[in-house]
Short mmCIF file of C-alpha atoms in Angstrom, two decimals:
data_model
loop_
_atom_site.label_atom_id
_atom_site.label_comp_id
_atom_site.label_asym_id
_atom_site.label_seq_id
_atom_site.Cartn_x
_atom_site.Cartn_y
_atom_site.Cartn_z
CA MET A 290 109.25 123.71 124.44
CA ASP A 291 109.23 123.35 128.24
CA ARG A 292 105.71 124.70 128.58
CA LEU A 293 104.54 122.01 126.12
CA GLN A 294 106.16 119.24 128.12
CA PRO A 295 104.62 118.96 131.60
CA PRO A 296 106.47 116.67 134.02
CA ALA A 297 103.69 114.05 133.81
CA SER A 298 104.35 113.47 130.10
CA THR A 299 107.23 111.38 128.82
CA ARG A 300 110.15 113.18 127.18
CA VAL A 301 112.88 111.73 124.97
CA GLN A 302 115.45 112.33 127.70
CA ASP A 303 113.43 110.12 130.05
CA LEU A 304 114.37 107.13 127.86
CA ALA A 305 118.01 108.14 127.44
CA PRO A 306 119.29 106.10 130.44
CA HIS A 307 117.95 102.97 128.73
CA HIS A 308 119.38 103.66 125.27
CA ASP A 309 122.33 101.28 125.45
CA GLU A 310 120.23 98.42 126.77
CA MET A 311 117.62 98.98 124.06
CA ALA A 312 120.37 99.05 121.43
CA GLY A 313 121.53 95.71 122.80
CA TRP A 314 118.05 94.25 122.31
CA ARG A 315 117.92 95.62 118.78
CA HIS A 316 121.37 94.28 117.86
CA HIS A 317 120.45 90.83 119.18
CA ILE A 318 117.27 90.76 117.08
CA HIS A 319 119.21 92.06 114.07
CA ARG A 320 121.84 89.36 114.49
CA HIS A 321 119.18 86.64 114.61
CA PRO A 322 116.61 87.58 111.92
CA GLU A 323 113.61 85.37 111.16
CA LEU A 324 111.36 85.30 108.10
CA ALA A 325 107.58 85.60 107.89
CA PHE A 326 105.68 83.30 110.28
CA ALA A 327 108.98 81.90 111.56
CA GLU A 328 109.65 84.60 114.19
CA HIS A 329 109.78 82.06 117.01
CA LYS A 330 112.88 83.27 118.87
CA THR A 331 111.96 86.91 118.36
CA SER A 332 108.49 86.24 119.71
CA ASP A 333 110.01 84.36 122.67
CA LEU A 334 112.29 87.30 123.50
CA VAL A 335 109.44 89.81 123.28
CA ALA A 336 107.06 87.68 125.34
CA ASP A 337 109.64 87.01 128.06
CA LYS A 338 110.38 90.71 128.57
CA LEU A 339 106.74 91.76 128.54
CA THR A 340 105.85 89.07 131.06
CA GLN A 341 108.66 90.26 133.35
CA TRP A 342 107.25 93.80 133.21
CA GLY A 343 103.76 92.72 134.26
CA TYR A 344 101.91 92.47 130.96
CA GLU A 345 99.33 89.78 130.27
CA VAL A 346 100.75 88.13 127.15
CA THR A 347 98.66 86.12 124.68
CA ARG A 348 100.64 84.24 122.06
CA GLY A 349 99.81 82.36 118.87
CA ILE A 350 97.72 85.13 117.31
CA GLY A 351 98.38 85.00 113.58
CA GLN A 352 100.75 82.05 114.18
CA THR A 353 103.82 83.75 115.70
CA GLY A 354 102.16 87.03 116.68
CA LEU A 355 101.32 88.11 120.22
CA VAL A 356 99.43 90.77 122.13
CA ALA A 357 100.55 92.14 125.50
CA GLN A 358 97.88 93.86 127.58
CA LEU A 359 98.25 96.20 130.55
CA ARG A 360 95.29 97.69 132.38
CA VAL A 361 95.85 100.69 134.64
CA GLY A 362 93.25 102.66 136.62
CA GLN A 363 89.56 102.85 135.86
CA GLY A 364 89.71 104.38 132.38
CA ASN A 365 87.51 102.87 129.69
CA LYS A 366 89.56 103.79 126.62
CA ARG A 367 91.61 101.18 124.77
CA LEU A 368 94.72 101.84 122.70
CA GLY A 369 96.56 99.54 120.32
CA LEU A 370 100.23 100.02 119.37
CA ARG A 371 101.68 97.71 116.71
CA ALA A 372 105.22 96.69 115.75
CA ASP A 373 106.29 94.19 113.07
CA MET A 374 108.94 91.53 113.75
CA ASP A 375 109.90 89.74 110.51
CA ALA A 376 113.02 90.06 108.35
CA LEU A 377 113.68 89.73 104.60
CA PRO A 378 115.23 86.93 102.51
CA MET A 379 118.41 88.88 101.70
CA GLN A 380 122.12 88.44 102.33
CA GLU A 381 123.40 91.24 104.58
CA GLN A 382 126.39 93.28 103.40
CA THR A 383 126.78 95.83 106.18
CA GLY A 384 129.89 94.40 107.85
CA LEU A 385 128.49 95.47 111.22
CA PRO A 386 129.59 93.63 114.38
CA TYR A 387 125.97 92.63 114.94
CA ALA A 388 125.30 91.66 111.31
CA SER A 389 123.00 88.74 110.62
CA ILE A 390 124.45 85.31 111.28
CA VAL A 391 121.59 83.68 109.34
CA PRO A 392 122.57 83.09 105.70
CA GLY A 393 120.23 84.77 103.24
CA CYS A 394 118.20 86.57 105.90
CA MET A 395 118.51 90.10 107.30
CA HIS A 396 116.56 92.93 108.89
CA ALA A 397 116.68 95.20 105.83
CA CYS A 398 113.51 97.14 106.67
CA GLY A 399 114.07 98.05 110.32
CA HIS A 400 111.56 95.74 111.97
CA ASP A 401 114.22 95.01 114.59
CA GLY A 402 114.05 98.71 115.46
CA HIS A 403 110.27 98.85 115.37
CA THR A 404 110.07 95.93 117.80
CA THR A 405 112.67 97.48 120.10
CA MET A 406 111.01 100.92 120.17
CA LEU A 407 107.74 99.35 121.30
CA LEU A 408 109.53 97.20 123.87
CA GLY A 409 111.21 100.32 125.26
CA ALA A 410 107.85 102.04 125.55
CA ALA A 411 106.34 98.93 127.14
CA ARG A 412 108.90 98.91 129.96
CA HIS A 413 108.61 102.65 130.52
CA LEU A 414 104.81 102.64 130.63
CA ALA A 415 104.74 99.63 132.96
CA ALA A 416 107.13 101.42 135.31
CA THR A 417 105.50 104.89 135.27
CA ARG A 418 101.82 103.88 134.80
CA ARG A 419 100.84 107.47 133.95
CA PHE A 420 97.69 106.44 132.12
CA SER A 421 94.23 105.08 132.87
CA GLY A 422 92.74 102.50 130.54
CA THR A 423 93.79 99.45 128.54
CA LEU A 424 97.02 99.30 126.55
CA ASN A 425 97.27 96.59 123.86
CA LEU A 426 100.75 96.08 122.41
CA ILE A 427 100.55 94.16 119.13
CA PHE A 428 103.71 92.39 117.94
CA GLN A 429 102.94 91.23 114.43
CA PRO A 430 104.62 88.64 112.20
CA ALA A 431 104.98 88.50 108.42
CA GLU A 432 104.54 92.12 107.32
CA GLU A 433 106.95 91.57 104.44
CA ARG A 434 104.99 88.68 102.93
CA GLY A 435 103.06 90.87 100.48
CA PHE A 436 99.84 88.84 100.64
CA ASP A 437 98.19 86.57 103.24
CA SER A 438 100.34 88.48 105.70
CA GLY A 439 100.69 88.74 109.45
CA ALA A 440 98.16 91.53 109.97
CA LYS A 441 95.59 89.60 107.96
CA ALA A 442 96.34 86.44 109.96
CA MET A 443 95.98 88.26 113.29
CA MET A 444 92.69 89.75 112.15
CA ALA A 445 91.48 86.29 111.13
CA ASP A 446 92.33 85.10 114.64
CA GLY A 447 90.01 87.76 116.08
CA LEU A 448 92.58 90.39 117.03
CA PHE A 449 90.18 93.27 117.69
CA GLU A 450 87.33 91.06 118.90
CA ARG A 451 89.60 89.66 121.59
CA PHE A 452 91.51 92.90 122.23
CA PRO A 453 89.18 95.78 121.35
CA CYS A 454 90.87 99.09 120.54
CA ASP A 455 89.39 102.56 120.11
CA MET A 456 92.44 103.57 118.08
CA VAL A 457 95.49 101.71 116.78
CA PHE A 458 98.86 103.11 115.68
CA ALA A 459 102.00 101.81 114.00
CA MET A 460 105.41 103.29 113.21
CA HIS A 461 107.85 102.71 110.33
CA ASN A 462 111.29 104.17 109.80
CA HIS A 463 111.96 106.39 106.79
CA PRO A 464 115.48 106.57 105.31
CA GLY A 465 116.10 109.91 103.63
CA ALA A 466 114.34 112.01 106.28
CA PRO A 467 116.35 113.54 109.17
CA GLN A 468 116.83 111.07 111.98
CA GLY A 469 114.12 111.38 114.61
CA ASN A 470 111.73 113.53 112.57
CA LEU A 471 108.12 112.34 112.77
CA LEU A 472 106.15 112.20 109.52
CA MET A 473 102.46 111.56 108.87
CA ARG A 474 99.39 112.67 106.90
CA PRO A 475 95.62 112.18 107.14
CA GLY A 476 93.84 110.10 104.51
CA PRO A 477 95.61 107.86 101.97
CA PHE A 478 99.28 107.51 102.95
CA LEU A 479 100.57 104.28 101.38
CA ALA A 480 99.44 102.60 98.18
CA ALA A 481 97.64 99.35 97.51
CA GLY A 482 100.19 96.82 96.29
CA ASP A 483 99.31 93.99 93.89
CA ARG A 484 101.52 91.37 92.23
CA VAL A 485 101.17 89.84 88.79
CA PHE A 486 102.88 86.60 87.76
CA ILE A 487 102.85 85.89 84.01
CA THR A 488 104.06 82.81 82.13
CA ILE A 489 104.45 83.13 78.36
CA THR A 490 104.46 79.75 76.59
CA GLY A 491 105.82 79.29 73.08
CA MET A 492 107.72 76.48 71.42
CA GLY A 493 111.44 76.07 71.98
CA GLY A 494 113.95 75.34 69.26
CA HIS A 495 117.39 75.91 67.77
CA ALA A 496 118.68 79.48 67.80
CA GLY A 497 119.73 79.09 64.18
CA ARG A 498 116.24 78.00 63.10
CA PRO A 499 113.89 80.56 64.69
CA HIS A 500 111.26 79.99 61.99
CA LEU A 501 110.68 76.52 63.39
CA ALA A 502 110.11 77.81 66.93
CA VAL A 503 107.68 80.21 68.65
CA ASP A 504 109.85 82.54 70.72
CA PRO A 505 108.27 83.43 74.10
CA LEU A 506 111.19 85.69 74.99
CA VAL A 507 110.42 88.06 72.11
CA ALA A 508 106.77 88.10 73.16
CA ALA A 509 107.76 88.77 76.78
CA ALA A 510 110.00 91.66 75.72
CA ALA A 511 107.13 93.17 73.73
CA ILE A 512 104.82 92.78 76.73
CA VAL A 513 107.32 94.55 79.00
CA MET A 514 107.47 97.51 76.64
CA ALA A 515 103.70 97.58 76.14
CA LEU A 516 103.15 97.66 79.91
CA GLN A 517 104.95 101.00 80.05
CA THR A 518 101.84 102.57 78.49
CA VAL A 519 99.34 101.26 81.04
CA VAL A 520 99.76 104.21 83.39
CA SER A 521 100.83 106.87 80.91
CA ARG A 522 97.93 106.26 78.50
CA ASN A 523 95.14 104.88 80.70
CA VAL A 524 95.31 106.46 84.16
CA ASP A 525 94.10 110.01 84.76
CA PRO A 526 97.24 112.19 85.15
CA GLY A 527 95.73 113.54 88.36
CA GLU A 528 95.83 110.07 89.89
CA SER A 529 98.88 108.15 91.12
CA ALA A 530 99.80 104.68 89.92
CA VAL A 531 102.88 102.57 89.19
CA VAL A 532 103.36 99.44 87.08
CA THR A 533 106.89 98.09 87.52
CA VAL A 534 108.28 94.97 85.86
CA GLY A 535 110.65 93.57 88.44
CA ARG A 536 111.28 90.16 86.87
CA LEU A 537 111.95 88.88 83.36
CA ARG A 538 113.35 85.35 83.13
CA SER A 539 113.81 83.06 80.18
CA GLY A 540 116.31 80.60 78.81
CA ASP A 541 119.70 79.31 79.87
CA ALA A 542 121.74 78.76 76.70
CA LEU A 543 122.62 81.23 73.95
CA ASN A 544 121.93 78.76 71.17
CA VAL A 545 118.50 77.70 72.42
CA ILE A 546 115.16 79.44 71.94
CA PRO A 547 113.41 78.76 75.26
CA GLY A 548 109.94 77.33 75.58
CA GLU A 549 108.78 79.70 78.32
CA ALA A 550 109.36 83.16 79.72
CA GLU A 551 108.32 84.60 83.08
CA ILE A 552 107.33 88.16 83.92
CA GLY A 553 106.73 89.54 87.43
CA ILE A 554 105.01 92.88 87.97
CA SER A 555 104.41 95.15 90.98
CA VAL A 556 101.26 97.28 90.68
CA ARG A 557 100.60 100.27 92.97
CA SER A 558 97.56 102.53 93.22
CA PHE A 559 95.62 104.79 95.59
CA SER A 560 91.98 104.28 94.59
CA ALA A 561 89.69 101.32 94.01
CA ALA A 562 88.75 102.59 90.54
CA VAL A 563 92.37 102.92 89.41
CA ARG A 564 93.22 99.56 90.95
CA ALA A 565 90.46 97.87 88.93
CA LEU A 566 91.46 99.74 85.78
CA LEU A 567 95.06 98.60 86.09
CA ARG A 568 94.02 94.99 86.48
CA GLU A 569 91.76 95.12 83.42
CA ARG A 570 94.30 96.87 81.19
CA ILE A 571 97.24 94.66 82.23
CA THR A 572 95.24 91.48 81.67
CA THR A 573 93.93 92.59 78.28
CA LEU A 574 97.28 93.93 77.08
CA VAL A 575 99.24 90.84 78.11
CA ASN A 576 96.81 88.41 76.47
CA ALA A 577 96.55 90.41 73.27
CA THR A 578 100.32 90.90 72.91
CA ALA A 579 101.05 87.25 73.62
CA GLU A 580 98.49 86.17 71.04
CA GLY A 581 99.94 88.58 68.51
CA TYR A 582 103.29 86.80 68.78
CA GLY A 583 101.75 83.37 68.52
CA THR A 584 102.29 82.55 72.17
CA LYS A 585 99.96 81.94 75.11
CA ALA A 586 99.85 83.89 78.37
CA GLU A 587 98.92 82.52 81.78
CA ILE A 588 98.26 85.30 84.29
CA ARG A 589 98.09 85.01 88.08
CA TYR A 590 96.95 88.33 89.53
CA VAL A 591 97.41 88.49 93.31
CA GLU A 592 95.76 91.34 95.19
CA GLY A 593 98.05 92.45 97.99
CA TYR A 594 97.71 95.05 100.72
CA PRO A 595 94.95 97.66 100.41
CA VAL A 596 95.49 101.42 100.48
CA LEU A 597 96.61 102.53 103.93
CA GLU A 598 94.31 105.34 105.05
CA ASN A 599 95.09 107.30 108.19
CA ASP A 600 92.19 108.54 110.30
CA ALA A 601 92.17 112.35 110.52
CA ALA A 602 91.51 112.43 114.27
CA ALA A 603 94.30 109.90 114.88
CA VAL A 604 96.75 111.99 112.86
CA ALA A 605 95.69 115.12 114.74
CA LEU A 606 96.46 113.40 118.05
CA ALA A 607 99.74 111.91 116.82
CA GLY A 608 100.69 115.29 115.37
CA GLU A 609 100.15 117.06 118.69
CA VAL A 610 102.28 114.49 120.46
CA ALA A 611 105.01 114.76 117.80
CA VAL A 612 105.17 118.56 118.02
CA GLU A 613 105.37 118.43 121.81
CA LEU A 614 108.03 115.73 121.75
CA VAL A 615 110.43 116.85 118.99
CA GLY A 616 109.25 120.36 118.03
CA ALA A 617 107.19 121.72 115.16
CA ASP A 618 110.26 121.97 112.90
CA ARG A 619 110.76 118.20 113.15
CA ALA A 620 107.13 117.12 112.81
CA ASP A 621 105.63 116.99 109.31
CA LEU A 622 101.87 116.49 109.46
CA GLU A 623 101.33 116.70 105.68
CA PHE A 624 104.03 114.35 104.45
CA PRO A 625 103.52 113.28 100.80
CA LYS A 626 101.84 110.01 99.89
CA MET A 627 104.19 107.13 99.10
CA MET A 628 103.99 104.19 96.71
CA GLY A 629 105.13 101.68 99.31
CA SER A 630 102.57 99.32 100.85
CA GLU A 631 101.97 98.17 104.43
CA ASP A 632 99.72 95.45 105.79
CA PHE A 633 98.86 97.66 108.76
CA ALA A 634 96.24 98.85 106.26
CA TYR A 635 94.16 95.78 107.16
CA MET A 636 94.01 96.87 110.79
CA LEU A 637 93.02 100.40 109.80
CA GLN A 638 90.10 99.00 107.82
CA PHE A 639 88.69 97.66 111.08
CA CYS A 640 89.84 100.24 113.64
CA PRO A 641 90.59 103.97 113.22
CA GLY A 642 94.24 104.88 113.64
CA ALA A 643 97.36 106.00 111.85
CA LEU A 644 100.78 104.98 110.61
CA VAL A 645 103.60 107.34 111.57
CA ARG A 646 107.01 107.44 109.87
CA ILE A 647 110.20 108.24 111.77
CA GLY A 648 113.21 109.63 109.91
CA ASN A 649 116.15 107.23 109.74
CA GLY A 650 118.74 109.71 108.48
CA PRO A 651 120.48 109.86 105.07
CA SER A 652 119.88 107.00 102.66
CA ASP A 653 122.98 107.66 100.53
CA GLY A 654 125.34 104.83 99.73
CA SER A 655 122.43 102.50 98.91
CA ARG A 656 121.26 102.43 102.52
CA GLY A 657 117.57 102.60 101.75
CA LEU A 658 114.94 100.06 102.78
CA HIS A 659 115.31 96.53 101.41
CA ASN A 660 118.98 97.13 100.63
CA ALA A 661 121.75 94.75 101.73
CA ARG A 662 123.59 97.67 103.40
CA TYR A 663 120.63 99.11 105.28
CA ASP A 664 120.63 99.49 109.06
CA PHE A 665 118.13 101.00 111.49
CA HIS A 666 119.35 104.13 113.29
CA ASP A 667 119.80 103.42 117.00
CA GLY A 668 119.20 107.09 117.78
CA ASN A 669 115.53 106.46 117.02
CA LEU A 670 115.11 103.94 119.82
CA THR A 671 114.57 106.57 122.50
CA VAL A 672 112.59 108.90 120.22
CA GLY A 673 110.22 106.13 119.15
CA ALA A 674 109.79 104.74 122.65
CA ALA A 675 109.11 108.23 124.02
CA PHE A 676 106.57 108.90 121.26
CA TRP A 677 104.65 105.70 122.02
CA SER A 678 104.74 106.43 125.75
CA ARG A 679 103.54 110.01 125.40
CA LEU A 680 100.82 108.96 122.95
CA ALA A 681 99.52 106.38 125.45
CA GLU A 682 99.60 108.94 128.25
CA ARG A 683 97.66 111.40 126.09
CA PHE A 684 95.05 108.95 124.79
CA LEU A 685 94.43 106.83 127.86
CA VAL A 686 93.00 109.34 130.32
#
């Protein structure tokens, strides 16, 4: 490994003296989580530190987002590194000493760690300045929103017109993979994610006189079961797609047939053709089933994040850096595609780049993403910061 790590390139051990301080930043952010487009205090903290380290900070991009720029030397290349800052509307159940003090809000996806890793790299790169070119650090709000998100808002505010990048990268933690392993793949990596909101309207009545009512709950139940065939009987088995009913709500009293029922669906796909097929089949099936039960369906189909596609050259570069930093046995450059979605996909539609995953350790005990007992692994703070630093040193020459 030593021959792959020349003294001029950052190593994980170079960040080790700063681990405890970085963990302190992360715990503070974790303790004070903020929801989408409300990351005011988090943005303040990030901006204050970056300004102290000599970055030119521009705020108010995508509402609460910011970009910190550092130019070193005469190099013409421009690199973007992105971290997300928002939390989720969930009640934390970790019992940690730095657990959220905000009711109904917690960092259950590790954005506190993502922000801290990039901050750690920012300080290190400002101190060492072992690169030549322009470094753009993008701190993004509202990744968890699902639609009209922070990346989209920053793009609408002219992110890459104002801060041009030749490549842009992001990192997300991955519970279930060994802590500190670096995972990536070229091409499609994360799925497009759409949401469907359905209201089934019938006619309420007495539970003992169902023949005088039109039961929307029965129609909704039939729709839920019918939706299970959308993928299995319409999508080519060689393609990947998911249709998950995550919400079914109707009624309050046992002796009342309700007047309405609500269904919420998450739809995931990896190609434009499959995405369009799913929309057509869901819409047709819902309307036909509702009509068959004498009810009426109102469908609101919301297109969410597009497919996240990693640029092959960006993955090749990130893969080289990963192997040098943590070793070939801890760098997976052909990690399987995943059905999760990420709004970093919007940035990759405009600028070539890649999303990298970093292993967060075991996810047993319900410690996966978006779980009330989840926590980011502090051991990744130095690994992630070192990866960003080494990537900048390699790209900006």
